[in-house]
mmCIF file of C-alpha atoms in Angstrom:
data_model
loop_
_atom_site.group_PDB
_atom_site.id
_atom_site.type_symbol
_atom_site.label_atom_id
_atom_site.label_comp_id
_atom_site.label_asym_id
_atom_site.label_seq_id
_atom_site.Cartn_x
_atom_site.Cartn_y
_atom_site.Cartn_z
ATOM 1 C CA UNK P 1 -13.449 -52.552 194.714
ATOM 2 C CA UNK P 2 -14.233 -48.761 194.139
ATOM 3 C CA UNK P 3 -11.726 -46.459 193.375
ATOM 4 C CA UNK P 4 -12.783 -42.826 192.979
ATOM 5 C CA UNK P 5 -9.304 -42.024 190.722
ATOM 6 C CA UNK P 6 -8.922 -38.559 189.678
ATOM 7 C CA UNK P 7 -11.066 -36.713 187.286
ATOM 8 C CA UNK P 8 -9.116 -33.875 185.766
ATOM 9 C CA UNK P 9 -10.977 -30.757 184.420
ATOM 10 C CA UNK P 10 -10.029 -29.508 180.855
ATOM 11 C CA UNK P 11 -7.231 -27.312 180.505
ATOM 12 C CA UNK P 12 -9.482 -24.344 178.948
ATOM 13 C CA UNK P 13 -10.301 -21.340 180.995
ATOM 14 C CA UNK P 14 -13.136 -20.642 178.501
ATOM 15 C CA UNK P 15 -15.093 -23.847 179.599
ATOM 16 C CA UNK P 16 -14.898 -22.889 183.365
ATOM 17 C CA UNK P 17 -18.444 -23.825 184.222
ATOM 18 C CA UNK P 18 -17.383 -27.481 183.053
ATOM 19 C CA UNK P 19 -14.031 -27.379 184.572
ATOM 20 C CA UNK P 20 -15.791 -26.645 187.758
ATOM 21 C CA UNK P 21 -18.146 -29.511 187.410
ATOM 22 C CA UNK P 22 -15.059 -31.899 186.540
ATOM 23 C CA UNK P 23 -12.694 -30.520 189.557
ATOM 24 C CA UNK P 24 -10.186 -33.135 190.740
ATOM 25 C CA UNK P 25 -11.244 -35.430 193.432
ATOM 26 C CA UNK P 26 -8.882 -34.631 196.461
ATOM 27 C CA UNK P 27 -7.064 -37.092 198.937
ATOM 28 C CA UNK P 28 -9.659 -35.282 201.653
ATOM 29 C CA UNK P 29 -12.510 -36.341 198.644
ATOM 30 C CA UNK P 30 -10.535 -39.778 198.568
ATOM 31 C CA UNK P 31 -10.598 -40.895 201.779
ATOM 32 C CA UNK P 32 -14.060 -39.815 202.741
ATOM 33 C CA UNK P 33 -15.225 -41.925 199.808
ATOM 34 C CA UNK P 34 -13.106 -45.293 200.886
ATOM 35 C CA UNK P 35 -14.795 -44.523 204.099
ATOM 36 C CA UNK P 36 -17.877 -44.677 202.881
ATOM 37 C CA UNK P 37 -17.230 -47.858 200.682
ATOM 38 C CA UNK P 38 -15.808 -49.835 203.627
ATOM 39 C CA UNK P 39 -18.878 -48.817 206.022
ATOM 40 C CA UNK P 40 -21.335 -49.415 203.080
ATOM 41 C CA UNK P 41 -24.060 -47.110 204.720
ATOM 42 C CA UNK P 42 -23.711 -43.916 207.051
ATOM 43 C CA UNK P 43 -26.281 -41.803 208.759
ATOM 44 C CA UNK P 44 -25.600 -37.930 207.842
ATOM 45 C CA UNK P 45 -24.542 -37.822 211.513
ATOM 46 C CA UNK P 46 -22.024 -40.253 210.692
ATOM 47 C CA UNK P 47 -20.909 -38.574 207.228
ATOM 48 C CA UNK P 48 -20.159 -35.551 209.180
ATOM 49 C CA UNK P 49 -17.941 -36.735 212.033
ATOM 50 C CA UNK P 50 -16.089 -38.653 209.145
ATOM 51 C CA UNK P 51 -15.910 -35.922 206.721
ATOM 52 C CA UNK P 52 -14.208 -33.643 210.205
ATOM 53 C CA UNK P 53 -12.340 -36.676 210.690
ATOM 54 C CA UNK P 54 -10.901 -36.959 207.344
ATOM 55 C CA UNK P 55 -10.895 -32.426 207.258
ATOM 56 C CA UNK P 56 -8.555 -32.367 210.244
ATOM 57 C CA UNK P 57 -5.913 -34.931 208.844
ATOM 58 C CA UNK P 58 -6.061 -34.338 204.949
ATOM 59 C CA UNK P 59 -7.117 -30.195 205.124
ATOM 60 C CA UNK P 60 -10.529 -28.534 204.280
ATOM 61 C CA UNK P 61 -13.402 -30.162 201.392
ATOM 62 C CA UNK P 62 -13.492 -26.702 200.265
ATOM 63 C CA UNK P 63 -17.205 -26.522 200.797
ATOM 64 C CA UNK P 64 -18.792 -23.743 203.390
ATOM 65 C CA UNK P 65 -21.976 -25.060 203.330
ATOM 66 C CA UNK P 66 -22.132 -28.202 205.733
ATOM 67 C CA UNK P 67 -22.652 -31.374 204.858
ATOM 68 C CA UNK P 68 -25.051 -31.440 202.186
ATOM 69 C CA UNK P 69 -23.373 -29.075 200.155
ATOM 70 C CA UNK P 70 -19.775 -30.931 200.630
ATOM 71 C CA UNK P 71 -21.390 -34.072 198.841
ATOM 72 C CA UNK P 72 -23.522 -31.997 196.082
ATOM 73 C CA UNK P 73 -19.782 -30.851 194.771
ATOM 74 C CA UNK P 74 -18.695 -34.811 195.758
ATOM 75 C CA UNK P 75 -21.381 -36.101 193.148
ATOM 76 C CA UNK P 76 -20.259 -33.740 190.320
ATOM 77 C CA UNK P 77 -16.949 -34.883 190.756
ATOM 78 C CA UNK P 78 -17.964 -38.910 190.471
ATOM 79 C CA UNK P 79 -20.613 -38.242 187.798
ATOM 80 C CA UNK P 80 -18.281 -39.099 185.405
ATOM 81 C CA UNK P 81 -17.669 -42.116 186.967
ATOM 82 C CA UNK P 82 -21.075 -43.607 187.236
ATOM 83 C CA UNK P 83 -20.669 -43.135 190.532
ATOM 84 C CA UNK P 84 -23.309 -41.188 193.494
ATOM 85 C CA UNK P 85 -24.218 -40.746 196.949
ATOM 86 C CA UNK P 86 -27.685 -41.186 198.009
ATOM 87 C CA UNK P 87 -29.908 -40.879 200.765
ATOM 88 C CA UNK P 88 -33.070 -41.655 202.204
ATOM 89 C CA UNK P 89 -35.476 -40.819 204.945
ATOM 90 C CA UNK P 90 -35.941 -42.813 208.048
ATOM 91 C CA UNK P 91 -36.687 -42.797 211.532
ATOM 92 C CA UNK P 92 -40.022 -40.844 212.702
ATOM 93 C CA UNK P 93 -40.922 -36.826 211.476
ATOM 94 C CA UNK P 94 -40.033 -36.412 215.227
ATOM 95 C CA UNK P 95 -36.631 -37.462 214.543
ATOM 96 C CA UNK P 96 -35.768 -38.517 211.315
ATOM 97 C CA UNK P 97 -32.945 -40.323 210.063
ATOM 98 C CA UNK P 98 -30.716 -39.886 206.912
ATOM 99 C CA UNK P 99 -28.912 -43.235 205.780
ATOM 100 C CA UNK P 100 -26.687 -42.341 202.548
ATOM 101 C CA UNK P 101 -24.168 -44.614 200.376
ATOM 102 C CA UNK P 102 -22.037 -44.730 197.275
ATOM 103 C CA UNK P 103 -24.093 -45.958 194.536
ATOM 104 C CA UNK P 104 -23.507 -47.440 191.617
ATOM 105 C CA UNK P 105 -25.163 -45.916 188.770
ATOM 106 C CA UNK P 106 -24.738 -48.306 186.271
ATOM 107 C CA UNK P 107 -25.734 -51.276 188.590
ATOM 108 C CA UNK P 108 -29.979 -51.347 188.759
ATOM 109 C CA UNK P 109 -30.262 -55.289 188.504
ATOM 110 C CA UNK P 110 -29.649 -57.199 191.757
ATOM 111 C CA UNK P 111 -26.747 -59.394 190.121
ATOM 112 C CA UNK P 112 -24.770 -56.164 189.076
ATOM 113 C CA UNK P 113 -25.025 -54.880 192.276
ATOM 114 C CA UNK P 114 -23.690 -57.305 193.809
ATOM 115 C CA UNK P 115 -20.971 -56.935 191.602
ATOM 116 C CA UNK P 116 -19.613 -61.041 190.768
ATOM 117 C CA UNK P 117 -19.719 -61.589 194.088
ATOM 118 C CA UNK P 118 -22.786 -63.820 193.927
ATOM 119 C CA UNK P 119 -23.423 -67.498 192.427
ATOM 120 C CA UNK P 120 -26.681 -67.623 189.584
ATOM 121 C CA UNK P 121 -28.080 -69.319 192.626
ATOM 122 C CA UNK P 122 -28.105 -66.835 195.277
ATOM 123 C CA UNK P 123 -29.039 -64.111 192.777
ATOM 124 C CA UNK P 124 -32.097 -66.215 192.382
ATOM 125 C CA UNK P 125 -32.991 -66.677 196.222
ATOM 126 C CA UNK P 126 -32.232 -62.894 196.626
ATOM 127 C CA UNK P 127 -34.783 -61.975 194.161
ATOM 128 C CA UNK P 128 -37.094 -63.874 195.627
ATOM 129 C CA UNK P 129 -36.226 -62.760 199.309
ATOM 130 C CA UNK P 130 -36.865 -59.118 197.599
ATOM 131 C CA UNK P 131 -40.255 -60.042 196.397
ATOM 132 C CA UNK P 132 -41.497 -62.305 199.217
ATOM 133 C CA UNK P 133 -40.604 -58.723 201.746
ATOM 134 C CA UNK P 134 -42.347 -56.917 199.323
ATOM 135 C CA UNK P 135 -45.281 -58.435 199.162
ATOM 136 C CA UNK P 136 -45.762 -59.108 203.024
ATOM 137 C CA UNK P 137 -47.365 -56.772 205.627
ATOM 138 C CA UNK P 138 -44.519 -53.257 206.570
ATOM 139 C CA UNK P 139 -41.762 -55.244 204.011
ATOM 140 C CA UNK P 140 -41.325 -57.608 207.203
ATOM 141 C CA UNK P 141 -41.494 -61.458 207.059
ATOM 142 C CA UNK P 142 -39.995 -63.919 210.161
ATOM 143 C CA UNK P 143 -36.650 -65.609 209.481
ATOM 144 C CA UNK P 144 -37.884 -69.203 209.531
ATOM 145 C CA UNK P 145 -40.559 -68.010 206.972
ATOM 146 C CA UNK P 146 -37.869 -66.886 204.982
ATOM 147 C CA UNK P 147 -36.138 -69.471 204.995
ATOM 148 C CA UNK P 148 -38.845 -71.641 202.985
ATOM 149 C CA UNK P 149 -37.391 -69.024 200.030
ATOM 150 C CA UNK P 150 -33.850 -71.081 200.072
ATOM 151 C CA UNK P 151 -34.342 -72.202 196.468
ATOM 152 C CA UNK P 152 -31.351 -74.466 195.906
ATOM 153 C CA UNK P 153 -29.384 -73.031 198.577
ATOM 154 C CA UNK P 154 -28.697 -75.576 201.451
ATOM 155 C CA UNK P 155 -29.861 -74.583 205.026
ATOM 156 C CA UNK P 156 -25.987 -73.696 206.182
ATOM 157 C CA UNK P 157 -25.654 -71.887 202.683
ATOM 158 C CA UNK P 158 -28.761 -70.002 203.182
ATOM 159 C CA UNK P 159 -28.032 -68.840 206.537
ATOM 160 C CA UNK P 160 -24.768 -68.103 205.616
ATOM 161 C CA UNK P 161 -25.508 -66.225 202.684
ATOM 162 C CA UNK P 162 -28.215 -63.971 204.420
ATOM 163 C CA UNK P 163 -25.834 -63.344 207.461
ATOM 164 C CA UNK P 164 -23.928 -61.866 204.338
ATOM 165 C CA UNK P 165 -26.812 -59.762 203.106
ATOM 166 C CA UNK P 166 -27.372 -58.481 206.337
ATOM 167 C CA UNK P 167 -23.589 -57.980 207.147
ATOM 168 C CA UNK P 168 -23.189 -55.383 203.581
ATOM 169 C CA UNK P 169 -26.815 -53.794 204.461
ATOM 170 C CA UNK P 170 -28.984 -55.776 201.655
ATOM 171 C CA UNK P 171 -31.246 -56.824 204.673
ATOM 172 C CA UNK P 172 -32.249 -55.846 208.403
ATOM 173 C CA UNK P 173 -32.199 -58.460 210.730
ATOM 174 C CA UNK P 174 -34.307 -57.475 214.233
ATOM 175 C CA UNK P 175 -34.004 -60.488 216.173
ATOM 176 C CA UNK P 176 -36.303 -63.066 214.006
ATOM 177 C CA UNK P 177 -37.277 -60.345 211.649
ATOM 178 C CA UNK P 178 -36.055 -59.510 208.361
ATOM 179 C CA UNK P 179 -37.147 -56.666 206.288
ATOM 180 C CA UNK P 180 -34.920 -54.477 203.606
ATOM 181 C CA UNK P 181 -31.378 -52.594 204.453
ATOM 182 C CA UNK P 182 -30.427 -49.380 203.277
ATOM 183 C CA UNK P 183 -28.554 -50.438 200.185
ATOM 184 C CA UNK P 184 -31.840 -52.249 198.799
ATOM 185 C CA UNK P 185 -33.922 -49.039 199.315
ATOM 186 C CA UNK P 186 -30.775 -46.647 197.623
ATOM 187 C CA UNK P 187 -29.094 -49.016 194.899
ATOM 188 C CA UNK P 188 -32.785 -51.669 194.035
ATOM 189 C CA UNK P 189 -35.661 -49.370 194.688
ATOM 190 C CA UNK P 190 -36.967 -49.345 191.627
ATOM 191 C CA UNK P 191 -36.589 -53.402 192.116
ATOM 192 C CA UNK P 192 -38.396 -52.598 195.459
ATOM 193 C CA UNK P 193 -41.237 -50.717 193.498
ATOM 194 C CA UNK P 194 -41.743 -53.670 191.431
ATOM 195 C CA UNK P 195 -42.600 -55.773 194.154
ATOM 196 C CA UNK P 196 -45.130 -53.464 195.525
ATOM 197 C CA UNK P 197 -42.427 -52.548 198.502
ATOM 198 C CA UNK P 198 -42.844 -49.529 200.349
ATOM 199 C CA UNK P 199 -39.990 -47.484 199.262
ATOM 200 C CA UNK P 200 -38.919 -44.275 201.405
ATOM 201 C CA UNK P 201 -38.668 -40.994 200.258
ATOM 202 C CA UNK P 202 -34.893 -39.800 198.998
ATOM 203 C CA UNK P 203 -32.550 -37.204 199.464
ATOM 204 C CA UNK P 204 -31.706 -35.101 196.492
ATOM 205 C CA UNK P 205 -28.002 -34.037 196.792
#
């Protein structure tokens, strides 16, 4: 379970520029980042009508610059914490989509990122479900295909567990299609690159 906590800057005025860097996380901060660990993934659409949400109830982020500038001060506050928000690019140039999340910074191998949620058996099939997308045509393979990938996983316990993966954003499901969720590209991409995925630009913030 993530809890942002409170990062307190150092009492000296002389080391402003770090006390800035360090400011406390506030219950506005707090409750935009619970948000964003219960919904796993938001569109910057999304962010925003949570952060005005959370702005009207709790007061101000203290940010005039929109958005993106809101979550620049929100990852100086959590990089302490080993803690970040990401994004990446989606949708079409036309109209493109930002999907962002809290990430994990100490947490680049599947099994951490899971946290010890998973069995030494499902972290198995899901590194093989991460190479098998990888290496097939747009990251995109058919469920029953898939499904060959079960390992030692029983047919209920493999559907069951990917329901799962696709239910915290690990994996898209598109009727019989599976290909990778948001989290994979943001929290396993360099996992992703490994596997000769197709891994989408990011967002800086």
């Amino acid at each position: 379970s993530m809890d942002a906590g409170t990062v307190r800057g150092p009492p000296s005025a002389r080391r402003g520029r770090r006390a800035r860097a360090t400011m406390p996380i506030t219950a506005s901060d707090q409750a935009f980042l619970q948000l964003l660990a219960q919904r796993k993934v938001m569109t910057e659409s999304e962010a925003q009508e949570s952060m005005d949400a959370v702005g009207q109830q709790l007061g101000s982020f203290g940010e005039d610059g929109g958005l993106r500038a809101t979550i620049v001060a929100l990852n100086k506050k959590l990089a302490l914490q080993d803690l970040q928000i990401r994004g990446y690019y989606a949708g079409t140039s036309d109209a493109p989509v930002i999907y962002m999340a809290l990430v994990n910074l100490a947490s680049d191998d599947i099994a951490k990122a899971q946290g010890d949620t998973l069995s030494e058996n499902e972290v198995e099939t899901l590194k093989r479900l991460l190479a098998v997308l990888g290496g097939a045509d747009d990251d995109t393979v058919e469920y029953e295909a898939l499904r060959k990938e079960r390992g030692k996983l029983g047919p209920g316990a493999f559907d069951a567990f990917c329901a799962d993966l696709v239910e915290k954003r690990w994996l898209n499901r598109d009727h019989d299609n599976i290909t990778y969720g948001p989290r994979s590209y943001l929290e396993l991409s360099d996992v992703l690159r490994t596997h000769g995925a197709d891994v989408p630009q990011m967002v800086n913030y």
